[in-house]
Amino acid sequence: MEDIRILAIESSCDETAAAVVLNGRKALSNVISSQIALHTQYGGVVPELASRMHIEAIDHVIRAALAEADCTFDDIDAIAVTNGPGLVGALLVGVAEAKAIAFALGKPLLGINHIEGHVSANFLEHPDLEPPFLALIVSGGHTNLARVKDYGEFEIIARTRDDAAGEAFDKVARAIGLGYPGGPKIEKAARCGDPTAYPVPRGKVDDNAYDFSFSGMKSAVLNLLNHAEMTGESVRQEDMAASFQAAVVDVLCDRAVRAVKEFGEKKLVLAGGVAANGALRDGLAKALKKVRAELIVPSPVFCTDNAAMIGAATYYHYVKGERSDLSLNAVPGLEL
Ligand code: KG4
Ligand code: ZN
């Protein structure tokens, strides 16, 4: 079969990203312009600023992605873009750019789901990985356990009842004074902390054995902080970070192991920004080994938002002949 090169664009939140992906499996380039330094000043992502920064960065990022892949627009077979879920103003920058390029070049356009992109990041470094498998998606906006039955075909087994895992990391980081972005800062602090120092509940959900609840863990941390303030006790930031992180890891391991047992899948792929967390990767690898299942994870750079994962997801839609037209729009609440 002839080689297919996809130019993928991602601008759903606070990274402006472009990549060229070969046959859905190899990132020929992966350029990411992060806005973290800007949003850190405000303690979180400011949507209007994100959109403006995407507009400023997107042309340079696309040119850099083509150059790094040693390609010109002529070498590209299709243009792919994240069209949801995400921040509407941020998504629109990528969608408008992709439509303009596709129209100007007369090449196919494909709108891609960001969450499917996160899962597909695993195809970039695991050439033999093929559905069916289980996927644990842990990002800033989503926490889902899914059966991936075929390329682009998801059956959601569990979702979060309240906060997403990454959102809980970010809120707890803010509460204990670590700031934005919360996940990496909690992970770093937790390395020097005692995970048994503070009692953080494991967030049981009664009517669906698989669903997640993370806001209870966040509230437990807030209560411990309030109590310490009232009684004049000091709180060890590292211990609190470690105790919270251990609770999140425990719950995710529990669900993963139960799903492996129930559905008989032997592979579980981890996806989304929280997949970069070393404690979660280690915890899951150990837990899955006990039930003779394999954990598959992307390198950290492919866990957090990037465009190579969008290019990987696109390939299988492209070969099936799926195309978007120029009415493609941003859909902030796009479902899997
Ligand atoms: O997937 P992602 O980059 O964006 C969304 O699609 O939401 O995920 C971002 C989330 C943030 O909440 C961030 O705190 C979390 O992923 N995150 C981490 C780590 N790196 C990023 N959480 C825990 N440990 C990390 N090392
Ligand atoms: Zn994401």
XYZ file of C-alpha atoms and ligand atoms in Angstrom:
363
model
C 0.000 0.000 0.000
C 1.189 3.531 -0.713
C 2.441 5.674 2.174
C -0.034 8.118 3.688
C 1.250 11.286 5.336
C -1.222 13.169 7.499
C -0.705 16.712 8.715
C -2.467 16.902 12.081
C -3.371 20.013 14.067
C -4.335 20.175 17.772
C -5.471 23.300 19.644
C -8.179 22.089 22.049
C -6.719 23.540 25.256
C -3.384 25.170 26.069
C -0.954 23.598 23.588
C -0.715 24.628 19.952
C 0.520 21.518 18.175
C 1.126 20.154 14.682
C 2.623 16.880 13.476
C 3.180 14.831 10.352
C 2.325 11.151 10.862
C 3.212 8.337 8.456
C 0.654 5.534 8.032
C -0.859 6.256 11.448
C 2.127 4.738 13.202
C 5.179 6.954 12.938
C 5.499 10.583 14.034
C 7.755 12.164 11.409
C 7.480 15.349 13.453
C 5.706 16.467 16.624
C 5.864 20.196 17.364
C 4.230 21.580 20.520
C 4.073 25.217 21.530
C 3.074 25.240 25.186
C 1.236 28.117 26.834
C 1.986 26.900 30.373
C 4.226 29.865 31.228
C 1.422 32.282 30.316
C -1.406 30.525 32.181
C 0.752 29.871 35.275
C 0.464 33.576 36.099
C -3.307 33.115 36.469
C -3.272 29.731 38.233
C -5.048 27.924 35.369
C -6.005 28.106 31.703
C -7.648 31.412 30.677
C -9.723 30.498 27.587
C -9.554 33.900 25.832
C -5.784 34.050 26.225
C -5.483 30.456 24.972
C -7.345 31.327 21.756
C -5.207 34.398 21.150
C -1.986 32.455 21.710
C -3.152 29.696 19.324
C -3.716 32.320 16.609
C -0.222 33.715 17.136
C 1.509 30.339 17.177
C -0.351 28.128 14.721
C 1.316 29.112 11.422
C 4.815 28.780 12.859
C 3.982 25.464 14.496
C 2.644 23.995 11.214
C 5.666 25.197 9.240
C 7.976 23.736 11.879
C 6.123 20.398 11.754
C 6.482 20.219 7.957
C 10.163 21.201 8.114
C 10.964 18.711 10.871
C 9.309 15.944 8.819
C 11.224 17.079 5.730
C 7.912 17.583 3.907
C 6.156 20.281 1.942
C 2.381 20.680 1.657
C 2.649 18.702 -1.632
C 3.743 15.574 0.286
C 0.680 15.660 2.550
C -2.275 13.364 1.759
C -4.820 14.780 4.241
C -5.272 17.472 6.879
C -6.608 16.379 10.279
C -7.736 18.544 13.158
C -9.143 18.072 16.651
C -12.718 19.389 16.495
C -13.732 18.440 20.063
C -13.977 18.062 22.965
C -12.215 21.151 24.335
C -12.481 24.911 24.718
C -14.616 26.239 21.883
C -12.496 29.303 21.096
C -9.294 27.260 21.185
C -10.727 24.468 18.995
C -11.989 27.000 16.443
C -8.466 28.268 15.727
C -7.292 24.808 14.674
C -10.499 23.991 12.806
C -10.411 27.251 10.801
C -6.724 26.739 9.985
C -7.224 23.131 8.863
C -10.206 24.053 6.689
C -8.240 26.882 5.048
C -5.278 24.597 4.290
C -7.467 21.757 2.998
C -9.424 24.144 0.768
C -6.327 25.902 -0.572
C -4.552 22.609 -1.350
C -7.672 20.750 -2.504
C -6.849 17.908 -0.064
C -9.092 15.834 2.238
C -10.051 17.198 5.653
C -10.856 15.051 8.708
C -12.210 16.261 12.065
C -10.987 14.010 14.888
C -12.083 13.420 18.494
C -9.392 14.526 20.962
C -10.016 11.584 23.302
C -9.691 9.061 20.481
C -6.418 10.871 19.751
C -5.161 10.265 23.296
C -5.868 6.534 22.985
C -4.270 6.414 19.514
C -1.031 7.895 20.909
C -0.302 4.284 21.850
C -0.121 3.249 18.164
C 2.886 5.530 17.621
C 5.317 3.462 19.658
C 3.716 0.006 19.653
C 3.691 -1.137 16.036
C 1.946 -4.429 16.844
C -0.855 -2.922 18.931
C -4.259 -3.570 17.395
C -7.798 -3.561 18.834
C -9.467 -5.132 20.716
C -8.044 -3.833 24.011
C -9.110 -1.927 27.111
C -8.311 1.769 27.413
C -8.027 3.813 30.591
C -8.351 7.460 29.635
C -7.193 9.907 32.315
C -6.952 13.487 31.135
C -7.701 16.957 32.471
C -11.297 16.842 31.238
C -12.124 13.109 30.999
C -11.793 9.899 32.959
C -13.146 6.838 31.198
C -12.588 3.145 31.035
C -13.482 1.828 27.590
C -13.399 -1.288 25.462
C -11.829 -0.452 22.131
C -13.456 -2.994 19.839
C -11.962 -1.757 16.588
C -10.187 1.339 15.329
C -12.409 4.277 16.307
C -14.998 1.994 17.968
C -15.386 2.581 21.698
C -17.709 1.122 24.298
C -17.530 3.158 27.505
C -17.565 0.910 30.595
C -17.084 3.629 33.201
C -16.922 7.371 33.517
C -16.289 9.836 36.309
C -19.286 10.980 38.327
C -17.690 14.345 39.109
C -14.146 15.612 38.508
C -11.791 14.114 35.948
C -8.588 12.645 37.399
C -6.408 15.461 35.999
C -8.849 18.081 37.228
C -8.583 16.630 40.754
C -4.761 16.747 40.528
C -4.977 20.402 39.469
C -7.444 21.378 42.227
C -5.508 19.601 44.978
C -2.243 21.153 43.767
C -3.808 24.596 44.009
C -5.207 23.857 47.496
C -1.858 22.718 48.908
C -0.014 25.645 47.334
C 1.767 23.894 44.465
C -0.017 25.833 41.693
C -0.542 25.099 37.997
C 0.003 22.712 36.244
C -0.976 20.492 39.138
C -0.254 16.965 37.930
C 3.506 17.196 37.410
C 3.928 19.278 40.592
C 2.045 16.764 42.739
C 4.059 13.918 41.240
C 7.334 15.681 42.070
C 6.283 16.598 45.633
C 4.903 13.089 46.245
C 8.320 11.534 45.575
C 9.500 12.872 48.961
C 6.218 12.201 50.769
C 4.609 9.415 52.791
C 1.524 8.060 50.975
C 0.066 6.771 54.268
C 0.429 10.060 56.157
C -3.125 11.324 55.562
C -6.394 9.393 55.171
C -7.817 10.013 51.677
C -10.977 7.997 50.825
C -10.924 5.769 47.748
C -14.179 7.192 46.344
C -16.525 4.210 46.038
C -19.516 4.565 43.706
C -22.362 2.264 44.678
C -24.500 1.551 41.625
C -21.797 1.042 38.958
C -18.833 -0.962 40.141
C -16.612 0.729 37.557
C -17.499 4.436 37.738
C -15.007 6.843 39.310
C -15.449 9.684 41.807
C -12.543 12.018 42.477
C -14.183 15.023 44.081
C -14.428 13.166 47.419
C -10.641 12.827 47.439
C -10.271 16.528 46.732
C -12.774 17.386 49.517
C -10.911 15.129 51.955
C -7.718 17.079 51.243
C -9.552 20.398 51.726
C -11.028 19.162 55.027
C -7.629 18.031 56.279
C -6.194 21.442 55.362
C -9.044 23.287 57.130
C -8.717 21.122 60.208
C -4.974 21.708 60.347
C -5.492 25.440 60.030
C -8.041 25.508 62.854
C -5.887 23.437 65.199
C -2.679 25.216 64.259
C -1.012 22.042 62.976
C 1.349 22.263 60.021
C 0.644 20.277 56.871
C 3.475 18.539 55.050
C 2.885 19.342 51.386
C 4.861 16.288 50.230
C 2.868 13.917 52.471
C -0.448 15.383 51.329
C 0.588 15.113 47.663
C 1.696 11.495 48.169
C -1.487 10.540 50.081
C -3.764 12.034 47.413
C -1.802 10.520 44.513
C -1.845 7.081 46.176
C -5.660 7.237 46.446
C -6.030 8.091 42.744
C -3.607 5.327 41.730
C -5.391 2.764 43.955
C -8.794 3.483 42.458
C -7.541 3.400 38.869
C -5.675 0.118 39.491
C -8.740 -1.439 41.099
C -10.953 -0.590 38.098
C -8.344 -1.711 35.573
C -7.857 -5.089 37.240
C -11.596 -5.695 37.552
C -12.161 -4.850 33.887
C -9.359 -7.205 32.789
C -10.944 -10.015 34.821
C -14.490 -9.355 33.625
C -13.824 -8.782 29.926
C -10.885 -11.144 29.509
C -8.785 -8.614 27.603
C -5.051 -9.098 27.998
C -3.999 -5.564 27.089
C -4.825 -2.239 28.686
C -3.634 1.014 27.154
C -3.264 4.130 29.258
C -4.045 7.513 27.713
C -4.299 11.231 28.536
C -2.182 13.721 30.474
C -2.343 11.835 33.791
C -0.829 8.820 31.988
C 2.476 10.704 32.284
C 2.377 10.077 36.047
C 5.145 7.661 37.056
C 3.358 6.370 40.173
C 0.281 5.510 38.104
C 2.354 3.815 35.395
C 4.271 1.747 37.973
C 1.154 0.932 40.012
C -0.834 -0.206 36.987
C 2.034 -2.242 35.545
C 2.362 -4.140 38.843
C -1.392 -4.618 39.326
C -1.912 -5.861 35.759
C 1.042 -8.240 35.932
C -0.715 -10.057 38.784
C -3.670 -10.785 36.481
C -1.332 -11.600 33.564
C -2.310 -8.557 31.542
C -0.007 -6.115 29.813
C 0.065 -2.361 30.366
C 0.771 -0.266 27.290
C 1.703 3.385 27.773
C 2.860 6.173 25.481
C 6.081 8.098 26.199
C 5.259 11.126 28.390
C 5.466 13.535 25.417
C 2.654 11.601 23.695
C 0.549 11.460 26.923
C -0.104 15.179 27.264
C -1.702 17.104 24.411
C 0.084 16.748 21.071
C -0.849 16.484 17.400
C 0.929 13.213 16.561
C -1.799 11.354 18.466
C -4.408 13.072 16.268
C -2.510 11.988 13.141
C -2.410 8.406 14.456
C -6.181 8.379 15.059
C -6.869 9.879 11.636
C -5.202 7.203 9.528
C -7.843 4.524 10.130
C -10.685 6.937 9.366
C -8.818 8.062 6.237
C -8.357 4.559 4.834
C -12.050 3.822 5.449
C -12.798 6.795 3.177
C -14.246 9.014 5.881
C -13.977 12.749 5.159
C -15.212 15.984 6.749
C -16.454 18.834 4.597
C -15.873 22.555 4.963
C -18.868 22.861 7.295
C -16.742 21.135 9.973
C -17.234 22.957 13.272
C -15.785 22.890 16.781
C -17.885 20.746 19.146
C -16.805 21.501 22.750
C -18.732 18.530 24.193
C -17.971 16.000 21.437
C -18.480 12.432 22.744
C -16.408 9.377 21.908
O -4.658 15.133 28.310
P -4.234 16.452 28.787
O -2.898 17.002 28.375
O -5.312 17.529 28.430
C -6.668 17.227 28.358
O -7.111 16.682 27.326
O -7.334 17.456 29.394
O -4.292 16.369 30.368
C -3.944 17.419 31.174
C -4.050 16.941 32.603
C -3.875 18.071 33.617
O -4.927 17.988 34.542
C -2.542 17.751 34.262
O -2.449 18.162 35.603
C -2.467 16.241 34.125
O -3.031 15.966 32.856
N -1.097 15.752 34.168
C -0.628 14.960 35.155
C 0.755 14.774 34.891
N 1.075 15.467 33.755
C -0.085 16.050 33.322
N -1.246 14.396 36.209
C -0.497 13.644 37.040
N 0.837 13.445 36.873
C 1.495 13.980 35.817
N 2.811 13.778 35.669
Zn -5.905 16.100 26.100
